[in-house]
PDB file of C-alpha atoms in Angstrom:
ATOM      1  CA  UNK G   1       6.256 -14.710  -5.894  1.00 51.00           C
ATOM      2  CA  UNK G   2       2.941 -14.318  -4.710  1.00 57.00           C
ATOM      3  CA  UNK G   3       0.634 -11.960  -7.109  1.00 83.00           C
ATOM      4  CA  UNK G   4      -2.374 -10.220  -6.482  1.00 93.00           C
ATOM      5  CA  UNK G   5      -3.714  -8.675  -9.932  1.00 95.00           C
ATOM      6  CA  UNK G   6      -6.636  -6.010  -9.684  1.00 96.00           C
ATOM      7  CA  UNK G   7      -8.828  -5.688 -12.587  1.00 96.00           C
ATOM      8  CA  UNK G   8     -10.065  -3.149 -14.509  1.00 96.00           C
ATOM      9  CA  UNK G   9      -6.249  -1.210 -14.072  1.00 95.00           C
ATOM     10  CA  UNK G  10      -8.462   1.965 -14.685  1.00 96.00           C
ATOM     11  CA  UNK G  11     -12.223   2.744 -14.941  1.00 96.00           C
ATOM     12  CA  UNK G  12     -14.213   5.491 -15.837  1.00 97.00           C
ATOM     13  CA  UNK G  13     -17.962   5.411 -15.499  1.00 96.00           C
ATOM     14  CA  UNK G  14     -21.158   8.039 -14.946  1.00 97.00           C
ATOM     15  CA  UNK G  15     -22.719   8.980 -11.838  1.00 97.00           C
ATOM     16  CA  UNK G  16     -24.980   6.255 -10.880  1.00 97.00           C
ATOM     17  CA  UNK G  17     -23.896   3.260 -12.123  1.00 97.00           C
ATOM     18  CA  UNK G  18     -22.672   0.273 -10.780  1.00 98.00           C
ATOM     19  CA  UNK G  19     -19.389  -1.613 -10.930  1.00 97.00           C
ATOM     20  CA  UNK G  20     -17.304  -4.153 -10.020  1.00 98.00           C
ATOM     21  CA  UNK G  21     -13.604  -4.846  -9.474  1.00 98.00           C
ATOM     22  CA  UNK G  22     -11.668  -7.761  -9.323  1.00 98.00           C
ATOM     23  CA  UNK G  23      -8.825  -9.244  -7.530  1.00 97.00           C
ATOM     24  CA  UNK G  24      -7.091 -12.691  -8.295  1.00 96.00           C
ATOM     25  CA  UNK G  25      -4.939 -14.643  -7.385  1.00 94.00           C
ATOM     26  CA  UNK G  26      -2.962 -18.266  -7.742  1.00 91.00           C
ATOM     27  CA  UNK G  27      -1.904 -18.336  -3.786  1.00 89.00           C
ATOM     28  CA  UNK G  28      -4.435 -18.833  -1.233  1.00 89.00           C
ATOM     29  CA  UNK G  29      -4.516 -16.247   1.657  1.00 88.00           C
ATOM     30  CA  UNK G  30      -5.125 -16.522   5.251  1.00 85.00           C
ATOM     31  CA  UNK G  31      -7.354 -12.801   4.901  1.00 86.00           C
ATOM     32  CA  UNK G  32      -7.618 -10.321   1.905  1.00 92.00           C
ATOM     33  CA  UNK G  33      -8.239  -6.406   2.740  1.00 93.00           C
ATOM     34  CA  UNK G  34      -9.416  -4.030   0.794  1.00 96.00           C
ATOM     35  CA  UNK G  35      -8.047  -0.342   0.537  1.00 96.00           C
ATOM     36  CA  UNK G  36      -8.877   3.258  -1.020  1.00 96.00           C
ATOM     37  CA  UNK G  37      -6.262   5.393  -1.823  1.00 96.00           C
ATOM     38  CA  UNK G  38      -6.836   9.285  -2.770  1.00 95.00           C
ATOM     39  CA  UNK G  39      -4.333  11.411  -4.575  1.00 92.00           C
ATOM     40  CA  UNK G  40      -1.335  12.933  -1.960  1.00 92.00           C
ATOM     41  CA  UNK G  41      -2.383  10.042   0.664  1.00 95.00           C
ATOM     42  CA  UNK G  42      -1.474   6.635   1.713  1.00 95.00           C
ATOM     43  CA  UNK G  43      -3.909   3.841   1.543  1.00 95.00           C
ATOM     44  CA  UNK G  44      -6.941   3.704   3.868  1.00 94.00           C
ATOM     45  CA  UNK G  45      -8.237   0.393   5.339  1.00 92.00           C
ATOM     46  CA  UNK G  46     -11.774  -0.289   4.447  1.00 95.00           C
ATOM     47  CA  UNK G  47     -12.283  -3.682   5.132  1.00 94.00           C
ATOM     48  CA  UNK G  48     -10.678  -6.895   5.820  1.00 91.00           C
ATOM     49  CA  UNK G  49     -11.943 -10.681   4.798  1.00 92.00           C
ATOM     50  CA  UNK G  50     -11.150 -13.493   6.754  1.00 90.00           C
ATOM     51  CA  UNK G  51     -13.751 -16.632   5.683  1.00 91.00           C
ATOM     52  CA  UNK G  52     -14.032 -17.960   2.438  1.00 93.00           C
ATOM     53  CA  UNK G  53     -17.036 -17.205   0.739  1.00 95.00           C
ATOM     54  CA  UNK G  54     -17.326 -13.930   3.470  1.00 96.00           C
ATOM     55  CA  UNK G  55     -19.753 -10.578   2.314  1.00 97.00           C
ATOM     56  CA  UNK G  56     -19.316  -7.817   3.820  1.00 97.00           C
ATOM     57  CA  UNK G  57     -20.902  -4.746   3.222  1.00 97.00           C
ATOM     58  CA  UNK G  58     -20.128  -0.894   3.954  1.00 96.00           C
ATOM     59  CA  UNK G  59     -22.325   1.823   2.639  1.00 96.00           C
ATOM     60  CA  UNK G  60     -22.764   1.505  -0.959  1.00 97.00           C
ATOM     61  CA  UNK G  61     -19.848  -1.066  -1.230  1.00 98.00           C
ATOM     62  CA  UNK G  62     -19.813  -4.689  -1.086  1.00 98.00           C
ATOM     63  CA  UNK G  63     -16.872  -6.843  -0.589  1.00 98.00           C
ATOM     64  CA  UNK G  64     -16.584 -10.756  -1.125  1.00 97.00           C
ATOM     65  CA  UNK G  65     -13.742 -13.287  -0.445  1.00 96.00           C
ATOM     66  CA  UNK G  66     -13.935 -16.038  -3.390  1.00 95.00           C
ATOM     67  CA  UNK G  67     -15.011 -19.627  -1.754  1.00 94.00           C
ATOM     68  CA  UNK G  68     -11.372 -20.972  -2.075  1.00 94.00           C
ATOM     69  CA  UNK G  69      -9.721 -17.490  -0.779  1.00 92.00           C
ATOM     70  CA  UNK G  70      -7.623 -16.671  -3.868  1.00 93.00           C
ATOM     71  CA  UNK G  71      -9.859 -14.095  -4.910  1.00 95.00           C
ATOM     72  CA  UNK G  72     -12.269 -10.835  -4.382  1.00 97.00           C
ATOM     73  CA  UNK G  73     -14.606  -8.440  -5.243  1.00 98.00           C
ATOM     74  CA  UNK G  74     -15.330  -5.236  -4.655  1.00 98.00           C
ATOM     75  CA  UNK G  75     -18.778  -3.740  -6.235  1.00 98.00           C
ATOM     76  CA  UNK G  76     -19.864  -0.202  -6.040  1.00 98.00           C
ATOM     77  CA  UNK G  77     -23.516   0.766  -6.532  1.00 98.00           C
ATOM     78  CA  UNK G  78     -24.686   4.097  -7.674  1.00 98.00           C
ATOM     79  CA  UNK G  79     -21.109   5.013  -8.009  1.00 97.00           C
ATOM     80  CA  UNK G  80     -20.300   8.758  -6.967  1.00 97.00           C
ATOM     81  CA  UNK G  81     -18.103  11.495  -7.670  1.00 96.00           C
ATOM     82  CA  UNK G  82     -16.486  10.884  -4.426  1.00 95.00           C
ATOM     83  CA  UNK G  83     -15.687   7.414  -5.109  1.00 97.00           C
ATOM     84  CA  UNK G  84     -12.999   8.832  -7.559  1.00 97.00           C
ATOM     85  CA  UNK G  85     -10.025   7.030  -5.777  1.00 96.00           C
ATOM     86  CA  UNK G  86      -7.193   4.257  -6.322  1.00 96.00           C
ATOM     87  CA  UNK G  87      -8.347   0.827  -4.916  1.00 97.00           C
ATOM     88  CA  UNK G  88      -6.164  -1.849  -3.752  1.00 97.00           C
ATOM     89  CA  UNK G  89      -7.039  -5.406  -2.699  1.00 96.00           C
ATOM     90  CA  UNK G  90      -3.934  -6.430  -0.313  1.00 94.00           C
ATOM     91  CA  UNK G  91      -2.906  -9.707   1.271  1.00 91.00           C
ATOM     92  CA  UNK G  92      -0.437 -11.078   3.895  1.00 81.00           C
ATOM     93  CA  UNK G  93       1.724 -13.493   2.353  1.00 70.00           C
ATOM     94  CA  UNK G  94       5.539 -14.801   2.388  1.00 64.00           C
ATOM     95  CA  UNK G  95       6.975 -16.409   5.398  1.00 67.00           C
ATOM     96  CA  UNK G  96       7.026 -13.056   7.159  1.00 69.00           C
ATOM     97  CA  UNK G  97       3.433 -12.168   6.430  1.00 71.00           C
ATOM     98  CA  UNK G  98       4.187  -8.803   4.975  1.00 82.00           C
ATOM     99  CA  UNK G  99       1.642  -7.095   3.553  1.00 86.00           C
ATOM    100  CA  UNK G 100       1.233  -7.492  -0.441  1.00 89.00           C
ATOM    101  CA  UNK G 101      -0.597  -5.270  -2.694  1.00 93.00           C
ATOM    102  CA  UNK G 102      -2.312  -5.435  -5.692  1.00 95.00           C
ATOM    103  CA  UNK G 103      -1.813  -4.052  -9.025  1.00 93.00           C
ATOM    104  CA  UNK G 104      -4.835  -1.514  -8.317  1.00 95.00           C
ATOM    105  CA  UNK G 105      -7.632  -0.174  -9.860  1.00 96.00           C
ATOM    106  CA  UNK G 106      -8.078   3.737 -10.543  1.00 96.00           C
ATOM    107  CA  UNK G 107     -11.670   4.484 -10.575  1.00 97.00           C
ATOM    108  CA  UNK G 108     -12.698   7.818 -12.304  1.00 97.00           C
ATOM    109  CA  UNK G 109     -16.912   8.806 -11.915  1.00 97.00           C
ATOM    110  CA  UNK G 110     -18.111  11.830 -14.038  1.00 95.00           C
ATOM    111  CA  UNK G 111     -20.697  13.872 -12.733  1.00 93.00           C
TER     112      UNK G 111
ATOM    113  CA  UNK S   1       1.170  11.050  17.545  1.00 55.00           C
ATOM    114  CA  UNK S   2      -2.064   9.879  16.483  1.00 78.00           C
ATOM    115  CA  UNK S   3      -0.768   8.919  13.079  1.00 93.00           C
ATOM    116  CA  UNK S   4       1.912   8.176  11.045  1.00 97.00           C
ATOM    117  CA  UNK S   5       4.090  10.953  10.370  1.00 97.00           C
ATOM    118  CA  UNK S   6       6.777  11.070   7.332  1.00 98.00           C
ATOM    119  CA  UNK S   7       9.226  13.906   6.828  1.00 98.00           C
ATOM    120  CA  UNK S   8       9.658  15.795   4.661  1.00 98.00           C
ATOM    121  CA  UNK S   9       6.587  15.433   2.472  1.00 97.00           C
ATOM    122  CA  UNK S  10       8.322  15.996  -1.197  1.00 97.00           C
ATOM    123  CA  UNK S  11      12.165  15.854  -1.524  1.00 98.00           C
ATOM    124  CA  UNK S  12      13.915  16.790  -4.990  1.00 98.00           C
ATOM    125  CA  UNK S  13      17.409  15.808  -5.482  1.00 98.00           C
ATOM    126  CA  UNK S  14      20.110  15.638  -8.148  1.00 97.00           C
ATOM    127  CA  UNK S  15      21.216  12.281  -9.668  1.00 98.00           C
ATOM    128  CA  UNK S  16      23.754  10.880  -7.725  1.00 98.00           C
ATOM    129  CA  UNK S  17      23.034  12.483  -4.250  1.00 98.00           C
ATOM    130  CA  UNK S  18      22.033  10.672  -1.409  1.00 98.00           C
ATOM    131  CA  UNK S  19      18.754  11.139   0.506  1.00 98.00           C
ATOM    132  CA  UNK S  20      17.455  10.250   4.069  1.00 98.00           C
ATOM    133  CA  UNK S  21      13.363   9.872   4.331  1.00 98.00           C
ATOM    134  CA  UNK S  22      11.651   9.510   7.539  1.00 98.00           C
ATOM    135  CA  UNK S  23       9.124   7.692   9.355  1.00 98.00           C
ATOM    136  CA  UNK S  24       7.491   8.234  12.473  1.00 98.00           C
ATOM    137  CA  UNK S  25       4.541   5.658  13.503  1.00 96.00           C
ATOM    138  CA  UNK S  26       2.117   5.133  16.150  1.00 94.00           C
ATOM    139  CA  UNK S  27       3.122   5.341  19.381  1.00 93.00           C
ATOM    140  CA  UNK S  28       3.562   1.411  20.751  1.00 90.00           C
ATOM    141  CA  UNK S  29       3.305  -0.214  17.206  1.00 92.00           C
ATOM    142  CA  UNK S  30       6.359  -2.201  17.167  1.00 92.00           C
ATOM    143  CA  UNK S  31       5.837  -3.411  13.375  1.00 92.00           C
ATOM    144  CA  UNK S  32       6.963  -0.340  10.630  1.00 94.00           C
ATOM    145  CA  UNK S  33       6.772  -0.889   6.589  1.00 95.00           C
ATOM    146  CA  UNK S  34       8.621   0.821   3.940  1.00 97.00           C
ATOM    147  CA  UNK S  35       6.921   0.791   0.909  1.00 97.00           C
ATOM    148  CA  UNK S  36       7.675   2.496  -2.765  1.00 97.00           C
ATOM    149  CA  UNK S  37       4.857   3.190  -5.229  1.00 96.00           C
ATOM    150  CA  UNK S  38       4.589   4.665  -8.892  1.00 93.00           C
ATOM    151  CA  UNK S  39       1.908   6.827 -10.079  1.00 88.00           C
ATOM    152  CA  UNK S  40      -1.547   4.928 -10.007  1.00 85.00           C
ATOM    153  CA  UNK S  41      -0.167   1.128  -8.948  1.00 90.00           C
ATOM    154  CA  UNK S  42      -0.664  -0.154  -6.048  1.00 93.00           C
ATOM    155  CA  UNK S  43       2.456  -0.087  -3.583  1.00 95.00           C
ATOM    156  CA  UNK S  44       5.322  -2.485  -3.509  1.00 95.00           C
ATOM    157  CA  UNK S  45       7.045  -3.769  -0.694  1.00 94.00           C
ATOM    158  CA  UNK S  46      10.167  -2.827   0.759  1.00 96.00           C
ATOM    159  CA  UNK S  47      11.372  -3.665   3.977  1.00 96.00           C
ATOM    160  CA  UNK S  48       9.693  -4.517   7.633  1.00 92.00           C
ATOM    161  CA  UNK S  49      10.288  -3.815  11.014  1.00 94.00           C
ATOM    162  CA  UNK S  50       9.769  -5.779  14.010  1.00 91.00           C
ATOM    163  CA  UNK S  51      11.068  -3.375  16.841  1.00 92.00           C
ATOM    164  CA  UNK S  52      14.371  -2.264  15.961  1.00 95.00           C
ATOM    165  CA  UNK S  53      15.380  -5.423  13.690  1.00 93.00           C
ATOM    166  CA  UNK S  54      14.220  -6.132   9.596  1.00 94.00           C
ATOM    167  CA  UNK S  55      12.378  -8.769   9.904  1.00 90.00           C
ATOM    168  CA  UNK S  56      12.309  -8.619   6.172  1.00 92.00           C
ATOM    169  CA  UNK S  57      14.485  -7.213   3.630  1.00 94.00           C
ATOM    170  CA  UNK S  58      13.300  -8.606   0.720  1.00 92.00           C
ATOM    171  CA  UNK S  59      11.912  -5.674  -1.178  1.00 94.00           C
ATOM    172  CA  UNK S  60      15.300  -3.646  -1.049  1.00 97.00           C
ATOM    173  CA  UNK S  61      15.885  -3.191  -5.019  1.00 95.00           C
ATOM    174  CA  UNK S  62      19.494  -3.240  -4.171  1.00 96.00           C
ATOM    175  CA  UNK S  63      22.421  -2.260  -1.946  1.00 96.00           C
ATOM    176  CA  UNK S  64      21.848   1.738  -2.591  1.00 98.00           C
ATOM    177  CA  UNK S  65      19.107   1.005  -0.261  1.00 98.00           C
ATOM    178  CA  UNK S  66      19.007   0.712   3.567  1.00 97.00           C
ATOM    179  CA  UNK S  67      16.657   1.322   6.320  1.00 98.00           C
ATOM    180  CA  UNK S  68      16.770   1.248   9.843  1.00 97.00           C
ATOM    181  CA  UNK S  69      15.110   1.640  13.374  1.00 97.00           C
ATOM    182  CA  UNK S  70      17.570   2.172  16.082  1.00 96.00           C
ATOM    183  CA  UNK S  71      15.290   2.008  18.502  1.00 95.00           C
ATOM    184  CA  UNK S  72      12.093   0.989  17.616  1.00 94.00           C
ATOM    185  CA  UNK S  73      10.345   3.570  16.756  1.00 96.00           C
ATOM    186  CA  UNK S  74      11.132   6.325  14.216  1.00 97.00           C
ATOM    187  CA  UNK S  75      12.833   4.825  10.869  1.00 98.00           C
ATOM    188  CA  UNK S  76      14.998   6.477   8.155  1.00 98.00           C
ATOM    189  CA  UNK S  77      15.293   4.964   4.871  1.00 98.00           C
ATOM    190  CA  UNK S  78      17.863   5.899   3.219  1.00 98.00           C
ATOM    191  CA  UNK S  79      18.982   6.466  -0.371  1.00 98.00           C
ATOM    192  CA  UNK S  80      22.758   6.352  -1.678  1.00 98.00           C
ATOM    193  CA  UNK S  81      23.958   7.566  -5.249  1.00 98.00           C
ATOM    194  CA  UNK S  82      19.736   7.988  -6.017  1.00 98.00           C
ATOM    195  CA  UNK S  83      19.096   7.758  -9.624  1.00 97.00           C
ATOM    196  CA  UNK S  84      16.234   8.756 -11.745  1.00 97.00           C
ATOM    197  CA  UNK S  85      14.386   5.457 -11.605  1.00 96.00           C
ATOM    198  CA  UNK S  86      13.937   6.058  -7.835  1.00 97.00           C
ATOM    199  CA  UNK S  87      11.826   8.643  -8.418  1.00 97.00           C
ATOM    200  CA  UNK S  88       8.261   7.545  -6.475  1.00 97.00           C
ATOM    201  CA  UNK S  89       6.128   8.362  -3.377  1.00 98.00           C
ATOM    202  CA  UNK S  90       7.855   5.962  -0.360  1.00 98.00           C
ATOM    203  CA  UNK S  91       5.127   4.774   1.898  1.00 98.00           C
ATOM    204  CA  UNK S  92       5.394   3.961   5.806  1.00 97.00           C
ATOM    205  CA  UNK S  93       2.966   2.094   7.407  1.00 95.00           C
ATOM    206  CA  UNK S  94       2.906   1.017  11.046  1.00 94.00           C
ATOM    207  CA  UNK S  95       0.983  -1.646  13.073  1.00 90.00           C
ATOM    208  CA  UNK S  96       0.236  -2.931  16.549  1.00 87.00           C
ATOM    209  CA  UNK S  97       2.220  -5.994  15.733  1.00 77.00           C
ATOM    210  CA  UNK S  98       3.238  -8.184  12.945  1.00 64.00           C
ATOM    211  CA  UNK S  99      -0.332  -9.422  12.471  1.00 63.00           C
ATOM    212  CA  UNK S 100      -3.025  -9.521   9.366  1.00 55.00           C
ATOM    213  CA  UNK S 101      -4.699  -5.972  10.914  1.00 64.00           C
ATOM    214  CA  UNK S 102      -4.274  -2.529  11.854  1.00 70.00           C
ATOM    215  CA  UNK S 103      -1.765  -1.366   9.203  1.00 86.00           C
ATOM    216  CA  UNK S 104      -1.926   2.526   9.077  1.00 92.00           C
ATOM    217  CA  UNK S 105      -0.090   4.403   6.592  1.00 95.00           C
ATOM    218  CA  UNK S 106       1.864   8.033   6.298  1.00 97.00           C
ATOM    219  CA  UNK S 107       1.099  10.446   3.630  1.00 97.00           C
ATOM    220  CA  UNK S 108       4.164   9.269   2.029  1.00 97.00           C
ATOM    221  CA  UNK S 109       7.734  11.272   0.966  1.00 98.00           C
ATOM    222  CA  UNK S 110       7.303  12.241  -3.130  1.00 97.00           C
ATOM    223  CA  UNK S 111      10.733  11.708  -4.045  1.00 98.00           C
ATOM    224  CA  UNK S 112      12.203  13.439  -7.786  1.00 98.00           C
ATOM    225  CA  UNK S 113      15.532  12.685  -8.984  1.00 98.00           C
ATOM    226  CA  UNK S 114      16.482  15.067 -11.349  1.00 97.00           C
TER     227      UNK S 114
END
């Protein structure tokens, strides 16, 4: 069973600050994407990471794909109220290439 | 429609009833996902869609579950003897094809079995 475990599970932080989460793990994927998630909604795409060792940047978020492609990061800067959502790393895997999330990571900012 | 559509939006039913959820994707995206997901983790898998056949199955917790996709397009997953522990949001998502891109998901069904 492939496993894709997000770290922090849950994170609470102040306006302004910076942060990072994590996802890893022990399979090697073809493309990792990255997804935000708010309350009474299904998951959003924001980005998807093909190359190993890949940045990619969007606004005030960064993504990277690890060198060997079993792992990511996501880092915030400046965090914001409005970046109170759920975030989910998610891969293809299996021999049908369905669509595998991770465990998630619930990020709380306080004004 | 423009995106994808699930119906209804919260269902509450008894323990032991059976329940019908549906999914209406993107117009032309022949790959559909069922997913289930509890409150703040991320979603797990259910069952796919290539056009009207599963592709894969695997997620299916057991045999109370079933899905299907007569033609193609709109899917019903469906529910038999539902029991507390099913209680969760259930997820569609639809895409162009079968491929690493494009997924776009519903608002999802919030399903209580009380």
């Amino acid at each position: 069973t492939q496993l894709l475990e997000q770290s922090p599970q849950f994170l609470s932080i102040q306006e302004g600050e910076n942060l990072t989460v994590y996802c890893n793990s022990s399979s090697v994927f073809s493309s990792l994407q990255w997804y935000r998630q708010e309350p009474g909604e299904g998951p959003v795409l924001l980005v998807t990471v093909v190359t190993g060792g890949e940045v990619k940047k969007l606004k005030r978020l960064t993504f990277q794909f690890g060198d060997a492609r079993k792992d990511s990061s996501l880092h915030i800067t400046a965090a914001q109220p409005g970046d109170t959502v759920l975030y989910l790393c998610a891969a293809n895997g299996g021999a049908t290439n369905k669509l595998i999330f991770g465990t998630g990571t619930l990020l709380a900012v306080q004004p | 429609g423009a995106g994808v559509s699930q119906t209804p939006s919260n269902k509450v039913t008894e323990k032991g009833k059976y329940v019908e959820l549906r999914c209406d994707p993107i117009s032309g995206h022949t790959a559909l996902y069922w997913y289930r997901q509890s409150l703040g983790q991320g979603p797990e898998f259910l069952i796919y869609f290539q056009g009207t056949g599963a592709a894969d199955d695997s997620g299916l917790p057991n045999d109370r579950f079933f899905a299907v996709r007569p033609e193609g397009s709109v899917s019903t997953l469906k529910i038999q003897r539902t029991e507390r522990g099913d209680s969760a949001v259930y997820l569609c998502a639809s895409s162009p094809d079968s491929g690493n891109y494009g997924y776009t998901f519903g608002s999802g069904t919030r399903l209580s079995v009380v």
